[in-house]
Amino acid sequence: MFDTPLTFKSGAVLPRYELMYETYGTLNADKSNAILICHALSGHHHVAGYYFDDAKNLGWWDNMVGPGKPIDTDKFFVIGLNNLGGCHGSTGPSSNDPLTGKQYGASFPVITVEDWVESQARLADRLGITQFAAVLGGSLGGMQAMQWALSYPERLRHVLAIATAPHLTAQNIAFNDVARSAILTDPDFHGGDFYQHGVVPTRGLRLARMLGHITYLSDDAMADKFGRELRTGKLNFSYDIEFQIESYLRYQGDKFAAYFDANTYLLMTKALDYFDPARELDGNLNRAFAAAKAKFLVVSFTTDWRFAPERSREIVHALLHNKRDVSYAEITSAHGHDSFLMQDAQYFAVMRNYLNGIAREFSV
Amino acid sequence: MNTSIIQSRPDFAAIAAWIPQGSSVLDLGCGDGSLLRYLRETREVRGYGVEISDANIAACIANNVNVIQNDLESGIADFEDASFDFVILSQTLQATRNTESLMQEIVRVGREGIVSFPNFGYWKNRLQVMLGNMPVSDELPYQWYDTPNVHLCTLDDFEFLCAHLEIRILARHVMANGNDVIVMPNLRGSTAVYRFRRDA
């Protein structure tokens, strides 16, 4: 619980808010082994492991984070949090506004990556962490990690920016706009205040997720996994689910719409669209990264067309221009944007080796 | 570690001898980062490597060496003019395709370039050709059918290319079996290291 009002980039003020977080491992005596994991669009604080009363609820990055894993919780004190505006325990549109006694809904301010970093810095203050060993994340999480290096250059030693971009392209914003349109035009959305109507814009949220899911996979990965396979083995000349890919997408859409908040989805996609550290510097990314002092590891995946390797190279280029320490690995992977969540020998070797290097800088 | 590296790669010591403390260095085709690590430990250089192989990227990161995964022939275009004190190409020149344009890129990005390569004019190589076979040796360990080397040259050939590209050679260090070769280097030297810059 934070009682100091947070002023957003938009000018809106949130008088008080809660942040849900989880920690793994032990903070060392001089508090130099902390790692902050920033989540992507649909992520949350539950990064690794499972709860003793819920063995099925495995953390979203459990293959990467844990004892003996690349982000080794025997060495690091790892923090996962649910971002402000989220729907997994932190204050967000589905939380109750103490001023009105009703859910925030449409009145929850549009949030930016900078606002998140500000709220995360206050969480670090609360935990007594003045400098992170590393801040890292994939996709939208990578944007937060980069923003950390720009907003608080002294408060972190390393950034691991994975499958991310210095800003979204027009095509990428376009995908987000279609996803938002699906939600905004759902009759059950009620301008964002659907909570009071006792309904959920399930149809919109489901479509948004289905669209997103297509863009997170590669053409080849989809072809390999589903091909043109038919559910019943024959054409039915109807608009019901026929191809396996349709079945899969609808399943993913339904699953997501059952637990995710539509307003949070809108906020997350807006934060993605707005992120652009070079915007106020005539689009000059070199100047934007002049503020960074951290060492960087930048990782991209060959088949990721939503956050393509070219976009990661722009980040690398700006860091090289500023003579910052940076390594860049381009992982050959078939799984598109989703690759950053999957186990891959080369990806994990790169992560493990880099993190071992960070661990050598402090004594556990 | 340092001594073993120098024993296995005599050109590393020759390269390091030319690099002042605290220089900035770009190592093209940096392998597992051994040279950059050696230069960091002995010369406190600020360095980056460019490397294409997955295994070498992971090895460089384990060596705590900055490395950019890219094809060195196209990847060097990302680097700005005169952004490094030295651009190094060690034992890789003979395996590059666009050797001429790469040499020009080296002197564009680096204030100086350092290149080491096996001398095809070494007498043992000439002897093997004369006896009717493509040379196979410590420096050229491949058979003709599996070699990555597409642009082998002699010292004279390299110097001719430099003159053609208006690149001025500043120094040359020729070796055989780890010893310096002064007399008749194009015949008696098995490995050469050159230091050069754009003739302007």
PDB file of N, CA, C and O in Angstrom, chain A residues 105-166:
ATOM      1  N   GLY A 105     -12.960   1.524 -13.296  1.00  0.00           N
ATOM      2  CA  GLY A 105     -13.443   1.422 -14.668  1.00  0.00           C
ATOM      3  C   GLY A 105     -12.795   2.461 -15.557  1.00  0.00           C
ATOM      4  O   GLY A 105     -11.569   2.614 -15.574  1.00  0.00           O
ATOM      5  N   ALA A 106     -13.621   3.204 -16.294  1.00  0.00           N
ATOM      6  CA  ALA A 106     -13.119   4.167 -17.270  1.00  0.00           C
ATOM      7  C   ALA A 106     -12.358   5.312 -16.611  1.00  0.00           C
ATOM      8  O   ALA A 106     -11.599   6.019 -17.289  1.00  0.00           O
ATOM      9  N   SER A 107     -12.533   5.508 -15.316  1.00  0.00           N
ATOM     10  CA  SER A 107     -11.859   6.645 -14.672  1.00  0.00           C
ATOM     11  C   SER A 107     -10.411   6.340 -14.303  1.00  0.00           C
ATOM     12  O   SER A 107      -9.687   7.222 -13.855  1.00  0.00           O
ATOM     13  N   PHE A 108      -9.967   5.095 -14.483  1.00  0.00           N
ATOM     14  CA  PHE A 108      -8.565   4.793 -14.174  1.00  0.00           C
ATOM     15  C   PHE A 108      -7.678   5.458 -15.223  1.00  0.00           C
ATOM     16  O   PHE A 108      -7.925   5.318 -16.426  1.00  0.00           O
ATOM     17  N   PRO A 109      -6.661   6.207 -14.772  1.00  0.00           N
ATOM     18  CA  PRO A 109      -5.865   6.979 -15.750  1.00  0.00           C
ATOM     19  C   PRO A 109      -5.113   6.088 -16.736  1.00  0.00           C
ATOM     20  O   PRO A 109      -4.678   4.991 -16.381  1.00  0.00           O
ATOM     21  N   VAL A 110      -4.967   6.600 -17.958  1.00  0.00           N
ATOM     22  CA  VAL A 110      -4.106   5.932 -18.946  1.00  0.00           C
ATOM     23  C   VAL A 110      -2.672   6.005 -18.425  1.00  0.00           C
ATOM     24  O   VAL A 110      -2.200   7.062 -18.009  1.00  0.00           O
ATOM     25  N   ILE A 111      -2.017   4.856 -18.425  1.00  0.00           N
ATOM     26  CA  ILE A 111      -0.712   4.749 -17.767  1.00  0.00           C
ATOM     27  C   ILE A 111       0.382   4.553 -18.819  1.00  0.00           C
ATOM     28  O   ILE A 111       0.132   4.022 -19.898  1.00  0.00           O
ATOM     29  N   THR A 112       1.582   5.000 -18.485  1.00  0.00           N
ATOM     30  CA  THR A 112       2.714   4.855 -19.410  1.00  0.00           C
ATOM     31  C   THR A 112       3.810   4.021 -18.757  1.00  0.00           C
ATOM     32  O   THR A 112       3.805   3.783 -17.553  1.00  0.00           O
ATOM     33  N   VAL A 113       4.760   3.615 -19.583  1.00  0.00           N
ATOM     34  CA  VAL A 113       5.910   2.849 -19.079  1.00  0.00           C
ATOM     35  C   VAL A 113       6.666   3.670 -18.029  1.00  0.00           C
ATOM     36  O   VAL A 113       7.111   3.136 -17.008  1.00  0.00           O
ATOM     37  N   GLU A 114       6.775   4.988 -18.257  1.00  0.00           N
ATOM     38  CA  GLU A 114       7.457   5.843 -17.277  1.00  0.00           C
ATOM     39  C   GLU A 114       6.740   5.809 -15.926  1.00  0.00           C
ATOM     40  O   GLU A 114       7.374   5.794 -14.870  1.00  0.00           O
ATOM     41  N   ASP A 115       5.390   5.826 -15.967  1.00  0.00           N
ATOM     42  CA  ASP A 115       4.622   5.776 -14.723  1.00  0.00           C
ATOM     43  C   ASP A 115       4.886   4.464 -13.976  1.00  0.00           C
ATOM     44  O   ASP A 115       5.001   4.444 -12.758  1.00  0.00           O
ATOM     45  N   TRP A 116       4.958   3.393 -14.732  1.00  0.00           N
ATOM     46  CA  TRP A 116       5.234   2.095 -14.100  1.00  0.00           C
ATOM     47  C   TRP A 116       6.583   2.114 -13.399  1.00  0.00           C
ATOM     48  O   TRP A 116       6.721   1.646 -12.269  1.00  0.00           O
ATOM     49  N   VAL A 117       7.583   2.632 -14.125  1.00  0.00           N
ATOM     50  CA  VAL A 117       8.933   2.660 -13.547  1.00  0.00           C
ATOM     51  C   VAL A 117       8.918   3.478 -12.255  1.00  0.00           C
ATOM     52  O   VAL A 117       9.545   3.095 -11.259  1.00  0.00           O
ATOM     53  N   GLU A 118       8.175   4.586 -12.260  1.00  0.00           N
ATOM     54  CA  GLU A 118       8.063   5.408 -11.053  1.00  0.00           C
ATOM     55  C   GLU A 118       7.474   4.579  -9.894  1.00  0.00           C
ATOM     56  O   GLU A 118       7.996   4.601  -8.775  1.00  0.00           O
ATOM     57  N   SER A 119       6.406   3.844 -10.192  1.00  0.00           N
ATOM     58  CA  SER A 119       5.779   3.047  -9.129  1.00  0.00           C
ATOM     59  C   SER A 119       6.698   1.908  -8.677  1.00  0.00           C
ATOM     60  O   SER A 119       6.766   1.574  -7.498  1.00  0.00           O
ATOM     61  N   GLN A 120       7.457   1.352  -9.616  1.00  0.00           N
ATOM     62  CA  GLN A 120       8.395   0.269  -9.264  1.00  0.00           C
ATOM     63  C   GLN A 120       9.544   0.808  -8.415  1.00  0.00           C
ATOM     64  O   GLN A 120      10.030   0.124  -7.500  1.00  0.00           O
ATOM     65  N   ALA A 121       9.960   2.043  -8.699  1.00  0.00           N
ATOM     66  CA  ALA A 121      11.032   2.654  -7.904  1.00  0.00           C
ATOM     67  C   ALA A 121      10.566   2.855  -6.463  1.00  0.00           C
ATOM     68  O   ALA A 121      11.346   2.699  -5.519  1.00  0.00           O
ATOM     69  N   ARG A 122       9.298   3.190  -6.302  1.00  0.00           N
ATOM     70  CA  ARG A 122       8.778   3.354  -4.940  1.00  0.00           C
ATOM     71  C   ARG A 122       8.714   2.006  -4.218  1.00  0.00           C
ATOM     72  O   ARG A 122       8.951   1.949  -3.010  1.00  0.00           O
ATOM     73  N   LEU A 123       8.432   0.954  -4.973  1.00  0.00           N
ATOM     74  CA  LEU A 123       8.457  -0.388  -4.375  1.00  0.00           C
ATOM     75  C   LEU A 123       9.886  -0.726  -3.945  1.00  0.00           C
ATOM     76  O   LEU A 123      10.105  -1.272  -2.858  1.00  0.00           O
ATOM     77  N   ALA A 124      10.862  -0.378  -4.794  1.00  0.00           N
ATOM     78  CA  ALA A 124      12.274  -0.623  -4.449  1.00  0.00           C
ATOM     79  C   ALA A 124      12.643   0.143  -3.179  1.00  0.00           C
ATOM     80  O   ALA A 124      13.312  -0.400  -2.290  1.00  0.00           O
ATOM     81  N   ASP A 125      12.194   1.397  -3.091  1.00  0.00           N
ATOM     82  CA  ASP A 125      12.444   2.194  -1.873  1.00  0.00           C
ATOM     83  C   ASP A 125      11.905   1.462  -0.647  1.00  0.00           C
ATOM     84  O   ASP A 125      12.567   1.344   0.373  1.00  0.00           O
ATOM     85  N   ARG A 126      10.696   0.979  -0.796  1.00  0.00           N
ATOM     86  CA  ARG A 126      10.023   0.300   0.308  1.00  0.00           C
ATOM     87  C   ARG A 126      10.804  -0.934   0.756  1.00  0.00           C
ATOM     88  O   ARG A 126      10.867  -1.242   1.941  1.00  0.00           O
ATOM     89  N   LEU A 127      11.441  -1.616  -0.222  1.00  0.00           N
ATOM     90  CA  LEU A 127      12.198  -2.834   0.091  1.00  0.00           C
ATOM     91  C   LEU A 127      13.651  -2.520   0.460  1.00  0.00           C
ATOM     92  O   LEU A 127      14.438  -3.438   0.723  1.00  0.00           O
ATOM     93  N   GLY A 128      13.980  -1.226   0.458  1.00  0.00           N
ATOM     94  CA  GLY A 128      15.337  -0.818   0.837  1.00  0.00           C
ATOM     95  C   GLY A 128      16.386  -1.090  -0.223  1.00  0.00           C
ATOM     96  O   GLY A 128      17.575  -1.173   0.062  1.00  0.00           O
ATOM     97  N   ILE A 129      15.943  -1.220  -1.488  1.00  0.00           N
ATOM     98  CA  ILE A 129      16.893  -1.503  -2.574  1.00  0.00           C
ATOM     99  C   ILE A 129      17.222  -0.195  -3.285  1.00  0.00           C
ATOM    100  O   ILE A 129      16.368   0.395  -3.951  1.00  0.00           O
ATOM    101  N   THR A 130      18.459   0.272  -3.126  1.00  0.00           N
ATOM    102  CA  THR A 130      18.842   1.533  -3.769  1.00  0.00           C
ATOM    103  C   THR A 130      19.334   1.287  -5.192  1.00  0.00           C
ATOM    104  O   THR A 130      19.223   2.160  -6.043  1.00  0.00           O
ATOM    105  N   GLN A 131      19.896   0.084  -5.416  1.00  0.00           N
ATOM    106  CA  GLN A 131      20.382  -0.226  -6.765  1.00  0.00           C
ATOM    107  C   GLN A 131      20.142  -1.698  -7.087  1.00  0.00           C
ATOM    108  O   GLN A 131      20.601  -2.576  -6.351  1.00  0.00           O
ATOM    109  N   PHE A 132      19.440  -1.942  -8.186  1.00  0.00           N
ATOM    110  CA  PHE A 132      19.214  -3.317  -8.634  1.00  0.00           C
ATOM    111  C   PHE A 132      20.470  -3.857  -9.323  1.00  0.00           C
ATOM    112  O   PHE A 132      21.158  -3.121 -10.034  1.00  0.00           O
ATOM    113  N   ALA A 133      20.747  -5.150  -9.107  1.00  0.00           N
ATOM    114  CA  ALA A 133      21.782  -5.804  -9.906  1.00  0.00           C
ATOM    115  C   ALA A 133      21.340  -5.794 -11.365  1.00  0.00           C
ATOM    116  O   ALA A 133      22.145  -5.561 -12.271  1.00  0.00           O
ATOM    117  N   ALA A 134      20.036  -6.021 -11.599  1.00  0.00           N
ATOM    118  CA  ALA A 134      19.512  -5.997 -12.961  1.00  0.00           C
ATOM    119  C   ALA A 134      18.006  -5.751 -12.937  1.00  0.00           C
ATOM    120  O   ALA A 134      17.324  -6.138 -11.994  1.00  0.00           O
ATOM    121  N   VAL A 135      17.538  -5.071 -13.980  1.00  0.00           N
ATOM    122  CA  VAL A 135      16.110  -4.982 -14.249  1.00  0.00           C
ATOM    123  C   VAL A 135      15.923  -5.609 -15.621  1.00  0.00           C
ATOM    124  O   VAL A 135      16.676  -5.302 -16.555  1.00  0.00           O
ATOM    125  N   LEU A 136      14.966  -6.502 -15.751  1.00  0.00           N
ATOM    126  CA  LEU A 136      14.843  -7.210 -17.019  1.00  0.00           C
ATOM    127  C   LEU A 136      13.394  -7.545 -17.351  1.00  0.00           C
ATOM    128  O   LEU A 136      12.512  -7.514 -16.483  1.00  0.00           O
ATOM    129  N   GLY A 137      13.198  -7.823 -18.621  1.00  0.00           N
ATOM    130  CA  GLY A 137      11.874  -8.210 -19.068  1.00  0.00           C
ATOM    131  C   GLY A 137      11.849  -8.424 -20.564  1.00  0.00           C
ATOM    132  O   GLY A 137      12.772  -8.038 -21.282  1.00  0.00           O
ATOM    133  N   GLY A 138      10.782  -9.102 -21.025  1.00  0.00           N
ATOM    134  CA  GLY A 138      10.589  -9.328 -22.449  1.00  0.00           C
ATOM    135  C   GLY A 138       9.442  -8.480 -22.956  1.00  0.00           C
ATOM    136  O   GLY A 138       8.508  -8.173 -22.208  1.00  0.00           O
ATOM    137  N   SER A 139       9.519  -8.089 -24.232  1.00  0.00           N
ATOM    138  CA  SER A 139       8.424  -7.355 -24.862  1.00  0.00           C
ATOM    139  C   SER A 139       8.150  -6.041 -24.119  1.00  0.00           C
ATOM    140  O   SER A 139       9.066  -5.244 -23.920  1.00  0.00           O
ATOM    141  N   LEU A 140       6.919  -5.829 -23.671  1.00  0.00           N
ATOM    142  CA  LEU A 140       6.589  -4.639 -22.886  1.00  0.00           C
ATOM    143  C   LEU A 140       7.430  -4.582 -21.608  1.00  0.00           C
ATOM    144  O   LEU A 140       7.759  -3.494 -21.120  1.00  0.00           O
ATOM    145  N   GLY A 141       7.802  -5.740 -21.084  1.00  0.00           N
ATOM    146  CA  GLY A 141       8.687  -5.791 -19.908  1.00  0.00           C
ATOM    147  C   GLY A 141      10.074  -5.244 -20.225  1.00  0.00           C
ATOM    148  O   GLY A 141      10.704  -4.599 -19.394  1.00  0.00           O
ATOM    149  N   GLY A 142      10.551  -5.513 -21.445  1.00  0.00           N
ATOM    150  CA  GLY A 142      11.838  -4.986 -21.881  1.00  0.00           C
ATOM    151  C   GLY A 142      11.815  -3.472 -21.984  1.00  0.00           C
ATOM    152  O   GLY A 142      12.805  -2.791 -21.710  1.00  0.00           O
ATOM    153  N   MET A 143      10.657  -2.929 -22.382  1.00  0.00           N
ATOM    154  CA  MET A 143      10.525  -1.472 -22.446  1.00  0.00           C
ATOM    155  C   MET A 143      10.681  -0.854 -21.053  1.00  0.00           C
ATOM    156  O   MET A 143      11.326   0.174 -20.882  1.00  0.00           O
ATOM    157  N   GLN A 144      10.076  -1.510 -20.054  1.00  0.00           N
ATOM    158  CA  GLN A 144      10.212  -1.006 -18.681  1.00  0.00           C
ATOM    159  C   GLN A 144      11.665  -1.082 -18.221  1.00  0.00           C
ATOM    160  O   GLN A 144      12.170  -0.151 -17.588  1.00  0.00           O
ATOM    161  N   ALA A 145      12.337  -2.192 -18.560  1.00  0.00           N
ATOM    162  CA  ALA A 145      13.744  -2.349 -18.161  1.00  0.00           C
ATOM    163  C   ALA A 145      14.588  -1.230 -18.775  1.00  0.00           C
ATOM    164  O   ALA A 145      15.437  -0.638 -18.110  1.00  0.00           O
ATOM    165  N   MET A 146      14.339  -0.935 -20.064  1.00  0.00           N
ATOM    166  CA  MET A 146      15.085   0.146 -20.718  1.00  0.00           C
ATOM    167  C   MET A 146      14.767   1.488 -20.075  1.00  0.00           C
ATOM    168  O   MET A 146      15.643   2.319 -19.851  1.00  0.00           O
ATOM    169  N   GLN A 147      13.472   1.711 -19.789  1.00  0.00           N
ATOM    170  CA  GLN A 147      13.064   2.982 -19.189  1.00  0.00           C
ATOM    171  C   GLN A 147      13.720   3.184 -17.822  1.00  0.00           C
ATOM    172  O   GLN A 147      14.063   4.305 -17.455  1.00  0.00           O
ATOM    173  N   TRP A 148      13.918   2.089 -17.097  1.00  0.00           N
ATOM    174  CA  TRP A 148      14.624   2.159 -15.814  1.00  0.00           C
ATOM    175  C   TRP A 148      15.997   2.798 -16.014  1.00  0.00           C
ATOM    176  O   TRP A 148      16.407   3.665 -15.249  1.00  0.00           O
ATOM    177  N   ALA A 149      16.713   2.331 -17.043  1.00  0.00           N
ATOM    178  CA  ALA A 149      18.072   2.834 -17.283  1.00  0.00           C
ATOM    179  C   ALA A 149      18.056   4.320 -17.654  1.00  0.00           C
ATOM    180  O   ALA A 149      19.044   5.024 -17.437  1.00  0.00           O
ATOM    181  N   LEU A 150      16.924   4.792 -18.200  1.00  0.00           N
ATOM    182  CA  LEU A 150      16.827   6.201 -18.603  1.00  0.00           C
ATOM    183  C   LEU A 150      16.317   7.063 -17.457  1.00  0.00           C
ATOM    184  O   LEU A 150      16.774   8.187 -17.259  1.00  0.00           O
ATOM    185  N   SER A 151      15.342   6.542 -16.691  1.00  0.00           N
ATOM    186  CA  SER A 151      14.754   7.314 -15.588  1.00  0.00           C
ATOM    187  C   SER A 151      15.656   7.325 -14.358  1.00  0.00           C
ATOM    188  O   SER A 151      15.769   8.336 -13.675  1.00  0.00           O
ATOM    189  N   TYR A 152      16.266   6.169 -14.069  1.00  0.00           N
ATOM    190  CA  TYR A 152      17.070   6.022 -12.844  1.00  0.00           C
ATOM    191  C   TYR A 152      18.412   5.381 -13.165  1.00  0.00           C
ATOM    192  O   TYR A 152      18.692   4.266 -12.717  1.00  0.00           O
ATOM    193  N   PRO A 153      19.259   6.065 -13.934  1.00  0.00           N
ATOM    194  CA  PRO A 153      20.512   5.440 -14.381  1.00  0.00           C
ATOM    195  C   PRO A 153      21.389   4.929 -13.246  1.00  0.00           C
ATOM    196  O   PRO A 153      22.149   3.983 -13.441  1.00  0.00           O
ATOM    197  N   GLU A 154      21.283   5.535 -12.070  1.00  0.00           N
ATOM    198  CA  GLU A 154      22.151   5.126 -10.955  1.00  0.00           C
ATOM    199  C   GLU A 154      21.572   3.951 -10.169  1.00  0.00           C
ATOM    200  O   GLU A 154      22.232   3.414  -9.293  1.00  0.00           O
ATOM    201  N   ARG A 155      20.331   3.593 -10.465  1.00  0.00           N
ATOM    202  CA  ARG A 155      19.674   2.624  -9.599  1.00  0.00           C
ATOM    203  C   ARG A 155      19.699   1.197 -10.146  1.00  0.00           C
ATOM    204  O   ARG A 155      18.999   0.325  -9.652  1.00  0.00           O
ATOM    205  N   LEU A 156      20.461   0.962 -11.210  1.00  0.00           N
ATOM    206  CA  LEU A 156      20.579  -0.410 -11.718  1.00  0.00           C
ATOM    207  C   LEU A 156      21.911  -0.561 -12.429  1.00  0.00           C
ATOM    208  O   LEU A 156      22.434   0.407 -12.988  1.00  0.00           O
ATOM    209  N   ARG A 157      22.458  -1.776 -12.365  1.00  0.00           N
ATOM    210  CA  ARG A 157      23.757  -2.026 -12.995  1.00  0.00           C
ATOM    211  C   ARG A 157      23.600  -2.697 -14.358  1.00  0.00           C
ATOM    212  O   ARG A 157      24.451  -2.541 -15.218  1.00  0.00           O
ATOM    213  N   HIS A 158      22.526  -3.448 -14.545  1.00  0.00           N
ATOM    214  CA  HIS A 158      22.346  -4.153 -15.812  1.00  0.00           C
ATOM    215  C   HIS A 158      20.890  -4.078 -16.282  1.00  0.00           C
ATOM    216  O   HIS A 158      19.971  -4.089 -15.456  1.00  0.00           O
ATOM    217  N   VAL A 159      20.742  -4.043 -17.593  1.00  0.00           N
ATOM    218  CA  VAL A 159      19.423  -4.173 -18.219  1.00  0.00           C
ATOM    219  C   VAL A 159      19.463  -5.381 -19.138  1.00  0.00           C
ATOM    220  O   VAL A 159      20.407  -5.527 -19.924  1.00  0.00           O
ATOM    221  N   LEU A 160      18.484  -6.256 -19.017  1.00  0.00           N
ATOM    222  CA  LEU A 160      18.331  -7.335 -19.990  1.00  0.00           C
ATOM    223  C   LEU A 160      17.037  -7.062 -20.742  1.00  0.00           C
ATOM    224  O   LEU A 160      15.938  -7.191 -20.188  1.00  0.00           O
ATOM    225  N   ALA A 161      17.184  -6.603 -21.975  1.00  0.00           N
ATOM    226  CA  ALA A 161      16.040  -6.197 -22.799  1.00  0.00           C
ATOM    227  C   ALA A 161      15.803  -7.284 -23.844  1.00  0.00           C
ATOM    228  O   ALA A 161      16.597  -7.454 -24.767  1.00  0.00           O
ATOM    229  N   ILE A 162      14.715  -8.018 -23.679  1.00  0.00           N
ATOM    230  CA  ILE A 162      14.494  -9.230 -24.466  1.00  0.00           C
ATOM    231  C   ILE A 162      13.280  -9.063 -25.380  1.00  0.00           C
ATOM    232  O   ILE A 162      12.212  -8.611 -24.913  1.00  0.00           O
ATOM    233  N   ALA A 163      13.436  -9.420 -26.641  1.00  0.00           N
ATOM    234  CA  ALA A 163      12.319  -9.387 -27.609  1.00  0.00           C
ATOM    235  C   ALA A 163      11.531  -8.091 -27.491  1.00  0.00           C
ATOM    236  O   ALA A 163      10.315  -8.088 -27.379  1.00  0.00           O
ATOM    237  N   THR A 164      12.264  -6.980 -27.523  1.00  0.00           N
ATOM    238  CA  THR A 164      11.591  -5.704 -27.334  1.00  0.00           C
ATOM    239  C   THR A 164      11.963  -4.724 -28.447  1.00  0.00           C
ATOM    240  O   THR A 164      12.559  -5.115 -29.451  1.00  0.00           O
ATOM    241  N   ALA A 165      11.576  -3.459 -28.281  1.00  0.00           N
ATOM    242  CA  ALA A 165      11.783  -2.455 -29.334  1.00  0.00           C
ATOM    243  C   ALA A 165      11.886  -1.081 -28.694  1.00  0.00           C
ATOM    244  O   ALA A 165      11.336  -0.859 -27.615  1.00  0.00           O
ATOM    245  N   PRO A 166      12.563  -0.144 -29.363  1.00  0.00           N
ATOM    246  CA  PRO A 166      12.670   1.212 -28.813  1.00  0.00           C
ATOM    247  C   PRO A 166      11.358   1.982 -28.935  1.00  0.00           C
ATOM    248  O   PRO A 166      11.189   3.002 -28.288  1.00  0.00           O
TER     249      PRO A 166
END
